[in-house]
Short mmCIF file of C-alpha atoms in Angstrom, two decimals:
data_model
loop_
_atom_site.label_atom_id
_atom_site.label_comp_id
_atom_site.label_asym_id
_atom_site.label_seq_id
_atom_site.Cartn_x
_atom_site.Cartn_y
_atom_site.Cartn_z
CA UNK A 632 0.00 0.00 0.00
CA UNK A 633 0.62 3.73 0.59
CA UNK A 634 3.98 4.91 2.02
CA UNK A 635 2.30 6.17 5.43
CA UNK A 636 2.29 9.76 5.96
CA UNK A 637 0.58 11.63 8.55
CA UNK A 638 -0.51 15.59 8.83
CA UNK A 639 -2.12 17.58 11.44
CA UNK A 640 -5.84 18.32 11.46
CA UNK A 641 -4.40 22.18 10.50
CA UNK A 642 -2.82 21.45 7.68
CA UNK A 643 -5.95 18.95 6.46
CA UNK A 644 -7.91 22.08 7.22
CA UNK A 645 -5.52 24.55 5.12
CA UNK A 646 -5.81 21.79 2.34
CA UNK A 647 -9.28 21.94 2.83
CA UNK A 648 -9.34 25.14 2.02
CA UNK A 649 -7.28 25.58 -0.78
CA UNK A 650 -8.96 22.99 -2.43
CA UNK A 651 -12.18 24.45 -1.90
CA UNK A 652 -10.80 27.68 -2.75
CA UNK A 653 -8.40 27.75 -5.12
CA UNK A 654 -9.83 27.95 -8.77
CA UNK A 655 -13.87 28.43 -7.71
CA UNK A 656 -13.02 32.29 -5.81
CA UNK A 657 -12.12 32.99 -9.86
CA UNK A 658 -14.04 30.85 -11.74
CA UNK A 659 -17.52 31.05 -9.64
CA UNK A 660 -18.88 34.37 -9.58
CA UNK A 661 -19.64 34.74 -13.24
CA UNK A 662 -21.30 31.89 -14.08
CA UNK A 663 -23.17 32.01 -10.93
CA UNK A 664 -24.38 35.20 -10.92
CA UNK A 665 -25.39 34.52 -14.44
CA UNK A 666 -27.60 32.02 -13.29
CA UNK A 667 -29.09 33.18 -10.11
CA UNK A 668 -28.54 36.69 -10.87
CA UNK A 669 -28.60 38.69 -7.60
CA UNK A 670 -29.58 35.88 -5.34
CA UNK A 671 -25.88 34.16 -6.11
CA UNK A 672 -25.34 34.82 -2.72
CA UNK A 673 -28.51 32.76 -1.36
CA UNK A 674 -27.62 30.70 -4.24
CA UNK A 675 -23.86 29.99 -2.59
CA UNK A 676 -25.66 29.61 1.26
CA UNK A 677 -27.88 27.02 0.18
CA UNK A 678 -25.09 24.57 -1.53
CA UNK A 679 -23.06 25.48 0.81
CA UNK A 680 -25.38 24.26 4.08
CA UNK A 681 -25.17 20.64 1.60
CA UNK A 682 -21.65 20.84 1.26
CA UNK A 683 -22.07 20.90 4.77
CA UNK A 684 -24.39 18.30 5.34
CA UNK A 685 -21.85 15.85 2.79
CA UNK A 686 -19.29 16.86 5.26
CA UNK A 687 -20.94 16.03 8.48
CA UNK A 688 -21.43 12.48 6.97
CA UNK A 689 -17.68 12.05 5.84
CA UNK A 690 -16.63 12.85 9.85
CA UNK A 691 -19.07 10.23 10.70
CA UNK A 692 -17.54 7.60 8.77
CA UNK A 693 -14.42 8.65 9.74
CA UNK A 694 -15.12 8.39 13.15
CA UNK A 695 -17.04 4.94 12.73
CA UNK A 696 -13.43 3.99 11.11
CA UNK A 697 -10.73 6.46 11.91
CA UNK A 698 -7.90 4.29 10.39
CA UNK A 699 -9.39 3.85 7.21
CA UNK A 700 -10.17 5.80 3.91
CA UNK A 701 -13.05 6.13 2.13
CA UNK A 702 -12.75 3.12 -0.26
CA UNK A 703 -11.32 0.50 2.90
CA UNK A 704 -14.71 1.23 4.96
CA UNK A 705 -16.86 0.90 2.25
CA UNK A 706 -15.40 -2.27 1.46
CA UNK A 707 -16.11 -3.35 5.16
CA UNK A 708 -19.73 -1.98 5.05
CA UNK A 709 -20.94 -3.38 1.61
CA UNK A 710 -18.16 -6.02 0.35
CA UNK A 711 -15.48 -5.96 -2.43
CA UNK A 712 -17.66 -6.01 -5.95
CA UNK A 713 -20.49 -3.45 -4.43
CA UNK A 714 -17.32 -1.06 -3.57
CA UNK A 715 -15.75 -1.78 -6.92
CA UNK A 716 -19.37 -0.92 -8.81
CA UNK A 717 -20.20 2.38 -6.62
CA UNK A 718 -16.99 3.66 -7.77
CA UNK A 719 -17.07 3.34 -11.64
CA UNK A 720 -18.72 6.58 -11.09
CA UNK A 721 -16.20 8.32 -8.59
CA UNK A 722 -13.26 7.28 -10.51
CA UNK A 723 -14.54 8.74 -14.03
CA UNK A 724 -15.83 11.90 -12.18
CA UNK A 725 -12.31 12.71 -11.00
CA UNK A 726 -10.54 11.99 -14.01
CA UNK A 727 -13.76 14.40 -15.74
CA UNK A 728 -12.17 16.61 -12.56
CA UNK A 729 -8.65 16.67 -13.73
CA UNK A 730 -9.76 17.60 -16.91
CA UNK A 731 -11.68 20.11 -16.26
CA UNK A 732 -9.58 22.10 -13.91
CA UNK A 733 -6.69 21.86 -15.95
CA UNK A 734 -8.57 22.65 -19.39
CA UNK A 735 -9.83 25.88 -17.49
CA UNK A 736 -6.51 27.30 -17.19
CA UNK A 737 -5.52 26.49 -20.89
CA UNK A 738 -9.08 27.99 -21.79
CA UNK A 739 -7.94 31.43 -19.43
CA UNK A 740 -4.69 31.52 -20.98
CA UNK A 741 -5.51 31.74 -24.67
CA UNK A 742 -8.96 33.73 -24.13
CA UNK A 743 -7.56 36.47 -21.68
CA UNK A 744 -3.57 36.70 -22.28
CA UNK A 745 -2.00 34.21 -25.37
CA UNK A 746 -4.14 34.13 -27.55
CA UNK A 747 -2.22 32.41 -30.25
CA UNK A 748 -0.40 29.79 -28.07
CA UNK A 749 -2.35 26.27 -28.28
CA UNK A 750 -3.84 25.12 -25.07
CA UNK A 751 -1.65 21.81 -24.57
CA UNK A 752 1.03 24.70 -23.95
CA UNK A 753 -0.36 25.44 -21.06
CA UNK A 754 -1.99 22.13 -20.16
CA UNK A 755 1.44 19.86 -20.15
CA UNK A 756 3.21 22.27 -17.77
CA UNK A 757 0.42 22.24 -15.07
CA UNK A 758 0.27 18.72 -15.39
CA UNK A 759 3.80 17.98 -15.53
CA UNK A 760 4.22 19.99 -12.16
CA UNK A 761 1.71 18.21 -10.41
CA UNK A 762 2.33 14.95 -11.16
CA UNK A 763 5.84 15.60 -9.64
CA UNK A 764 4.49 17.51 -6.89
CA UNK A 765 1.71 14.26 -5.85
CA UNK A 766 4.81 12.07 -5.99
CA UNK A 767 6.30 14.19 -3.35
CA UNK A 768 3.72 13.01 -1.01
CA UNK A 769 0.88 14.85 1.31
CA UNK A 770 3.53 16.07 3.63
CA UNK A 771 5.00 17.98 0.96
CA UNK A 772 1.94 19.27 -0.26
CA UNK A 773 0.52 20.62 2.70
CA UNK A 774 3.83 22.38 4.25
CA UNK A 775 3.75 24.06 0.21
CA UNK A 776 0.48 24.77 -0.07
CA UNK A 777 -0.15 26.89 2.72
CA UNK A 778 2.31 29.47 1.76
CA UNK A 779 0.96 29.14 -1.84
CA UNK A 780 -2.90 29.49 -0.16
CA UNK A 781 -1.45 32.90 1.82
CA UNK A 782 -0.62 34.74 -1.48
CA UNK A 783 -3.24 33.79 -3.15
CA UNK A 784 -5.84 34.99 -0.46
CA UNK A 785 -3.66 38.45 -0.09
CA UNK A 786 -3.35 39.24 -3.80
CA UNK A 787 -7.74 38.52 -4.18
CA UNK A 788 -7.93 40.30 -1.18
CA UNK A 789 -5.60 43.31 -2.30
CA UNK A 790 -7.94 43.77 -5.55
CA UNK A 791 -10.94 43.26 -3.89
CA UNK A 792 -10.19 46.65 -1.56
CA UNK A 793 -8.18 48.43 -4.20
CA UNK A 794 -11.06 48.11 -6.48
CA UNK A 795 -13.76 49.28 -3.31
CA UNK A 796 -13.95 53.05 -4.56
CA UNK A 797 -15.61 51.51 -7.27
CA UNK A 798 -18.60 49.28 -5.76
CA UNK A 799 -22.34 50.31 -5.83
CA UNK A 800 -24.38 49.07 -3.14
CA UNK A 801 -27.64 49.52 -5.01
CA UNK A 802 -26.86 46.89 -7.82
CA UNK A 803 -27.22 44.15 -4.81
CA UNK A 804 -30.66 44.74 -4.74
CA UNK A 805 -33.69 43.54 -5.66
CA UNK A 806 -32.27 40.23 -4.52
CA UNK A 807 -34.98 38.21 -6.01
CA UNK A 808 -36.03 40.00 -8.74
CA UNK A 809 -37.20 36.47 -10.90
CA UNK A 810 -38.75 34.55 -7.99
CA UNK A 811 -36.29 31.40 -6.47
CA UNK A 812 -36.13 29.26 -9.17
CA UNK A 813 -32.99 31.16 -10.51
CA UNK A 814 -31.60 30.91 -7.25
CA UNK A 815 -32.43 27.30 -6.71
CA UNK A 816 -30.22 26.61 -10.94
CA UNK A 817 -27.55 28.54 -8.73
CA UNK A 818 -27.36 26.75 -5.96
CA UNK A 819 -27.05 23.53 -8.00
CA UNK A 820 -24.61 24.82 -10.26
CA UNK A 821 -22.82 25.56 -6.91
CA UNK A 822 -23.26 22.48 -5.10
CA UNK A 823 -21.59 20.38 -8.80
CA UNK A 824 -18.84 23.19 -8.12
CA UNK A 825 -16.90 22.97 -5.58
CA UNK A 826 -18.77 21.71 -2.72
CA UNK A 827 -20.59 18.33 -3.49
CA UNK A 828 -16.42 17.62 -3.90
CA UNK A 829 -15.76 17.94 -0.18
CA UNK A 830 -16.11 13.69 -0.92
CA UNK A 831 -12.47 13.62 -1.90
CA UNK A 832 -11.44 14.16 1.39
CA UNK A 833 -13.20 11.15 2.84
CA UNK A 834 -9.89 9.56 1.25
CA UNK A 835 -7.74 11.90 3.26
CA UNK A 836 -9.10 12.03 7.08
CA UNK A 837 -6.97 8.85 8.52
CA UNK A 838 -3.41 10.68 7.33
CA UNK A 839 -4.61 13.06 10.38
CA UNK A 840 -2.34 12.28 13.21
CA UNK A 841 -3.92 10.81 16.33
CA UNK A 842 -3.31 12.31 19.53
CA UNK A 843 -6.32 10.82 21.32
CA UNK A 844 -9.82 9.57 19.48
CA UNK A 845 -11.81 12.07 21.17
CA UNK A 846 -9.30 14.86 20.52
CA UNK A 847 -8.29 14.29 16.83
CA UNK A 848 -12.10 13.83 15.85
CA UNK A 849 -13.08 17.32 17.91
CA UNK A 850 -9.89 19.09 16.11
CA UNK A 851 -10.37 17.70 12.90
CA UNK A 852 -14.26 18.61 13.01
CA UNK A 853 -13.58 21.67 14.24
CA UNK A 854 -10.88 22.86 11.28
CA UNK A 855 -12.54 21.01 8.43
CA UNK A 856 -15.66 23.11 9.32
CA UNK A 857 -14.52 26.07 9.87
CA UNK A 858 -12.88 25.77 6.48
CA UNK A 859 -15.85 25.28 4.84
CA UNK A 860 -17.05 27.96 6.84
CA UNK A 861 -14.39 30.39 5.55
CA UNK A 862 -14.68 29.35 1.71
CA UNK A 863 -17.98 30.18 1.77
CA UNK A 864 -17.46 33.65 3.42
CA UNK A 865 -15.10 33.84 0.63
CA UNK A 866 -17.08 33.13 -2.04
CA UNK A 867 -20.02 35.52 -1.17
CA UNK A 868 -17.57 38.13 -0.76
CA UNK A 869 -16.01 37.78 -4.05
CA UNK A 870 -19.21 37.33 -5.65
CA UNK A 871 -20.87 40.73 -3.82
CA UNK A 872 -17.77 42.61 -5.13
CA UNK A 873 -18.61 41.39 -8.72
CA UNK A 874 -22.31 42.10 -8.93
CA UNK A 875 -21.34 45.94 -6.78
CA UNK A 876 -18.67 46.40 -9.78
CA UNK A 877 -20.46 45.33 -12.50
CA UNK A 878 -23.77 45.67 -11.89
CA UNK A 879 -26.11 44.13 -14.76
CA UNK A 880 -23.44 43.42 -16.70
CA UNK A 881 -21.85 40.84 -14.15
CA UNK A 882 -23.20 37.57 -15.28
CA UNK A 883 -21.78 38.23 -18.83
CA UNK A 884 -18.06 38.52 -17.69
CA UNK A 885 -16.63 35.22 -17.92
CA UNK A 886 -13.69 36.09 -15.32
CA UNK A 887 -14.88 38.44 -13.31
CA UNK A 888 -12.59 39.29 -11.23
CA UNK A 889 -9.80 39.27 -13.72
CA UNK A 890 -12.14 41.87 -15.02
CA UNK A 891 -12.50 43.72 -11.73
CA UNK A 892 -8.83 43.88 -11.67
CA UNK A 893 -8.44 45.59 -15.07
CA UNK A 894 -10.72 48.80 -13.30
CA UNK A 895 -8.40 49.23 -10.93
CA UNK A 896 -7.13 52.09 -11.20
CA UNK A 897 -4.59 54.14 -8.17
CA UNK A 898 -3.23 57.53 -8.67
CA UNK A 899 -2.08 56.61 -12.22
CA UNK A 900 0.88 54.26 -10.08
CA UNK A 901 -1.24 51.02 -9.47
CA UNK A 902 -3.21 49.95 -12.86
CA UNK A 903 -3.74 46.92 -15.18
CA UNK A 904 -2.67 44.41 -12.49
CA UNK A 905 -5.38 41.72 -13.59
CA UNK A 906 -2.49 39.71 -13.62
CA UNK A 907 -2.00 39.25 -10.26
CA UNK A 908 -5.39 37.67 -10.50
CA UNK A 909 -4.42 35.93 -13.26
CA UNK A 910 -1.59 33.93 -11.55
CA UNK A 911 -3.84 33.20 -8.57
CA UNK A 912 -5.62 31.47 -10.73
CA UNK A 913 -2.95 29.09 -12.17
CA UNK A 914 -2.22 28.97 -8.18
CA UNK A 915 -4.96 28.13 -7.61
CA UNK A 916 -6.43 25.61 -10.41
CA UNK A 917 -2.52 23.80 -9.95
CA UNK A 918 -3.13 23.12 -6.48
CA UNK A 919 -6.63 22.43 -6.80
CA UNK A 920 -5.38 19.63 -9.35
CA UNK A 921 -2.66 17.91 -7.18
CA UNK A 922 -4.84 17.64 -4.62
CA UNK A 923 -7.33 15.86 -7.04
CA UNK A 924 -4.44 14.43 -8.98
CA UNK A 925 -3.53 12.96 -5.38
CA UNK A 926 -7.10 11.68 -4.70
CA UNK A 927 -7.79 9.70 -7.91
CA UNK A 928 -4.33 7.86 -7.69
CA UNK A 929 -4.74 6.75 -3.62
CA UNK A 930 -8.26 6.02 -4.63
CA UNK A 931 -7.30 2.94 -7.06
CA UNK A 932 -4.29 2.17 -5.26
CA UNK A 933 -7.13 1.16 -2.30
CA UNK A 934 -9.50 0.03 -4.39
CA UNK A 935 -7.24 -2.34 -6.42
CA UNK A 936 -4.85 -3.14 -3.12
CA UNK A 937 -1.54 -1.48 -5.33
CA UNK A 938 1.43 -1.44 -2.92
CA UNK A 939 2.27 2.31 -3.62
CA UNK A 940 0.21 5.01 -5.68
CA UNK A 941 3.43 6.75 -6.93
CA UNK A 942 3.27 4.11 -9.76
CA UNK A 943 0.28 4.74 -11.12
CA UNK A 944 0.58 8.57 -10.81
CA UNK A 945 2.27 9.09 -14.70
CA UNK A 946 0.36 7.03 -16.54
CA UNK A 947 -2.91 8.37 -15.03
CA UNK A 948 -1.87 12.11 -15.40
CA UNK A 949 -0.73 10.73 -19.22
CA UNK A 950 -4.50 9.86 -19.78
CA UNK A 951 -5.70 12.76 -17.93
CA UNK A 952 -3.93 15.13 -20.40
CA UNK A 953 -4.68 12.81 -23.44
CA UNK A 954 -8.33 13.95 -22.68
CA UNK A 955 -7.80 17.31 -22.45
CA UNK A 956 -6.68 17.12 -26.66
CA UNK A 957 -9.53 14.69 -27.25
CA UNK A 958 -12.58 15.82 -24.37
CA UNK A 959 -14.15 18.66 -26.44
CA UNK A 960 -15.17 19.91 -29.86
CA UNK A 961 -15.68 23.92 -29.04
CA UNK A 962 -15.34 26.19 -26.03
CA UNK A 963 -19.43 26.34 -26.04
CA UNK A 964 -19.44 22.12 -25.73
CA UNK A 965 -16.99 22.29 -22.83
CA UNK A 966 -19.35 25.38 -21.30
CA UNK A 967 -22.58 23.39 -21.65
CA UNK A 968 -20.90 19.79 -20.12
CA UNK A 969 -19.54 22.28 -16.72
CA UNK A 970 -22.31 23.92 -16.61
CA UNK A 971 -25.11 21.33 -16.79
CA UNK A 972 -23.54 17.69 -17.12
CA UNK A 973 -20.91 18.73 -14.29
CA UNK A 974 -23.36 19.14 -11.51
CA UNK A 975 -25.72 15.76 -12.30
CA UNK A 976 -22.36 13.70 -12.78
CA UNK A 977 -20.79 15.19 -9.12
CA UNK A 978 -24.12 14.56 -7.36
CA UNK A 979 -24.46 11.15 -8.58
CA UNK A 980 -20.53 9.96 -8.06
CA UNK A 981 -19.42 11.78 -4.92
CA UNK A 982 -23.27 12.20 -2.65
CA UNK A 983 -25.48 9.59 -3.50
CA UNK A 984 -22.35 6.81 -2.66
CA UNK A 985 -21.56 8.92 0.25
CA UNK A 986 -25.33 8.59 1.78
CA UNK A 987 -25.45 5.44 0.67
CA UNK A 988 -22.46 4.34 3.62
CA UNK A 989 -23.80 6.77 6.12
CA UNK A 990 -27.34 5.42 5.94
CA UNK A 991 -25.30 1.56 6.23
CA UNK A 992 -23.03 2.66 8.67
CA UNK A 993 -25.44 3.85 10.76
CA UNK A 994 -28.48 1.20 10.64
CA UNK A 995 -25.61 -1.39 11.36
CA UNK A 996 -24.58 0.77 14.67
CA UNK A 997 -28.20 0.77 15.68
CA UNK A 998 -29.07 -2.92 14.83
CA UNK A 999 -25.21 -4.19 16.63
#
C-alpha cells in the first residue's frame, strides 16, 4: 500500500481550504451570478449548508473507522464487488475533474492573455508539475500549499479593496427580482462546483495524526468546518464585489474578477494588475489539481490493493492530459458539459455513494 504519511488536522484544514478555494473564488462568480442573478449569494448559502451536510457524513464515517479511507470502509460496510461498482462513477468523475480544472486554465490563458499559443502549452506544464508535486507526497503538499494558499488569499484580497472606490451598493438589490427558481439553478450549479467535492477528502481524514480519538475527531471537526465555513465567506464576498462592480453586466463577464482587476485604477501608479489575479488562478487551479491528482491515484491504489500510488501517478496524469486534446469539440461544448452535465455527474458519483455508507453505517450501529 501507501507509504504512510501523517498531517495535522491544520494542515488537512488549510488543504481543505485551498482545495475548496483555489480555482472556484475565480471561476464562480460569473457563471453564478449569471444564473441566479442577484440571489448568487442565497444561491452559494444554500449549496453550501449541503456541502455541509456531505461533510458532516464524511466525519461520521471517519469516526465509525478512523484508520481507514473512504474506499477501505466501504469495502467493510458493503463487500469488495459493491465497492468496486459504486466507484465506476467516482473514478470517471475525478478523471472528468482533472480535466476540467486543468482545461480551465488552458481555456484562461488563450482567451484572456495568449491568444495564439495552443492550449496543450499550457496544459502539459500544469500537469507535468503536479504529477511531480503528488509524488512528493501529502507532507509535501501541505507544508507548500499553505504558503501558496497565503498569497493567493492576499493578492484577491488586495484587488478586492483596491477596487472598493468603485462598488455600488444599489446593484445588490432587488435580490430576487425572478422569484427562487434562478436561485435554486444557482445553488445547483454551486453544489456540482466545488462543494458536493468535499467527498475527496473522505480519502484523506486517517493521514490526520492521532493524539487521542476524542481529541483528533473534535480538532479535525472543528478545522474542516470552519474551512468550509471560511470558503464560503469567501465566495459571497467575491461574488458581492462582482455584482457591486459590474452591476447588470456581471453575469456576462466570464472572469470576473480578472475583469475587476483591469478597473483598478490608483493615482495613475497602481493599474492593469489583472495579472495578479491571473496567476492566482494558475495557483490556484494547480493546487486544486494535485490535490485531485492525489485523490484519484490513492483512490485505485485502495480500491485495487496497489502497494504504492506513486506508480500509477504518470500514466494516469498521461491519460488525464490525453483527454484534455480529445474531451471537447468547441469552447461552447466544454461550457454546456460544466455547466449542466458537471453538476448531475458530481451529485451522482461523490453524494449519493456517500449517503449510501452513512445510511449503512449507521443502521448497522443501531441494529449491533
Amino acid at each position: 500500500m501507501d507509504k504512510p504519511e501523517t498531517i495535522s488536522a491544520q494542515q488537512l484544514g488549510v488543504l481543505f481550504f485551498t482545495f475548496m478555494t483555489g480555482s472556484s473564488i475565480i471561476n464562480i462568480p460569473a457563471p453564478l451570478i449569471g444564473k441566479a442573478d442577484n440571489g448568487a449569494i442565497l444561491s452559494l448559502l444554500i449549496s453550501g449548508a449541503m456541502g455541509m451536510a456531505l461533510l458532516g457524513c464524511m466525519l461520521y464515517l471517519h469516526a465509525r473507522f478512523p484508520a481507514m479511507s473512504f474506499v477501505e470502509y466501504s469495502r467493510k460496510l458493503i463487500g469488495v464487488w459493491p465497492t468496486i461498482i459504486i466507484s465506476v462513477l467516482p473514478l470517471s468523475f475525478m478523471m472528468h475533474m482533472l480535466t476540467a480544472i486543468v482545461l480551465d486554465i488552458g481555456l484562461f490563458m488563450r482567451s484572456s492573455m495568449l491568444r495564439e499559443t495552443p492550449i496543450y502549452a499550457f496544459t502539459s506544464l500544469i500537469y507535468m508539475v503536479s504529477a511531480l508535486t503528488v509524488r512528493a507526497g501529502l507532507e509535501v503538499m501541505a507544508r507548500m500549499f499553505t504558503i501558496i494558499m497565503i498569497l493567493v488569499v492576499l493578492f484577491v484580497s488586495s484587488v478586492l479593496l483596491l477596487a472598493m472606490e468603485d462598488y455600488n451598493p444599489g446593484f445588490l438589490v432587488p435580490v430576487m427580482p425572478e422569484g427562487i427558481q434562478p436561485v435554486l439553478n444557482g445553488a445547483f450549479f454551486t453544489f456540482g462546483f466545488p462543494y458536493a467535492e468535499v467527498f475527496l477528502f473522505a480519502m484523506l481524514f486517517h493521514f490526520v495524526r492521532k493524539q487521542s480519538n476524542k481529541q483528533a475527531n473534535s480538532g479535525l471537526n472543528r478545522h474542516m468546518f470552519l474551512s468550509l465555513l471560511m470558503n464560503i465567506l469567501t465566495l459571497c464576498i467575491s461574488t458581492a464585489c462582482t455584482i457591486m462592480l459590474f452591476g447588470p453586466l456581471a453575469g456576462i463577464k466570464k472572469y470576473s474578477l480578472y475583469e475587476l482587476a483591469r478597473t483598478v485604477e490608483v493615482q495613475e501608479i497602481i493599474t492593469r494588475i489583472e495579472s495578479v489575479i491571473g496567476m492566482s488562478l494558475i495557483a490556484g487551479s494547480y493546487m486544486k489539481t494535485t490535490i485531485t491528482l492525489y485523490v484519484l491515484c490513492l483512490y485505485v491504489t485502495h480500491l485495487f490493493k496497489l502497494k504504492d500510488y506513486r506508480t500509477i501517478v504518470m500514466p494516469i496524469t498521461l491519460i488525464a492530459f490525453l483527454n484534455t486534446l480529445v474531451g471537447f469539440e468547441s469552447d461552447m461544448q466544454w461550457v454546456e458539459i460544466v455547466s449542466i452535465v458537471h453538476p448531475l455527474w458530481d451529485t451522482f458519483a461523490f453524494a449519493v455513494p456517500l449517503l449510501l455508507l452513512t445510511v449503512i453505517a449507521a443502521f448497522r450501529k443501531h441494529t449491533n
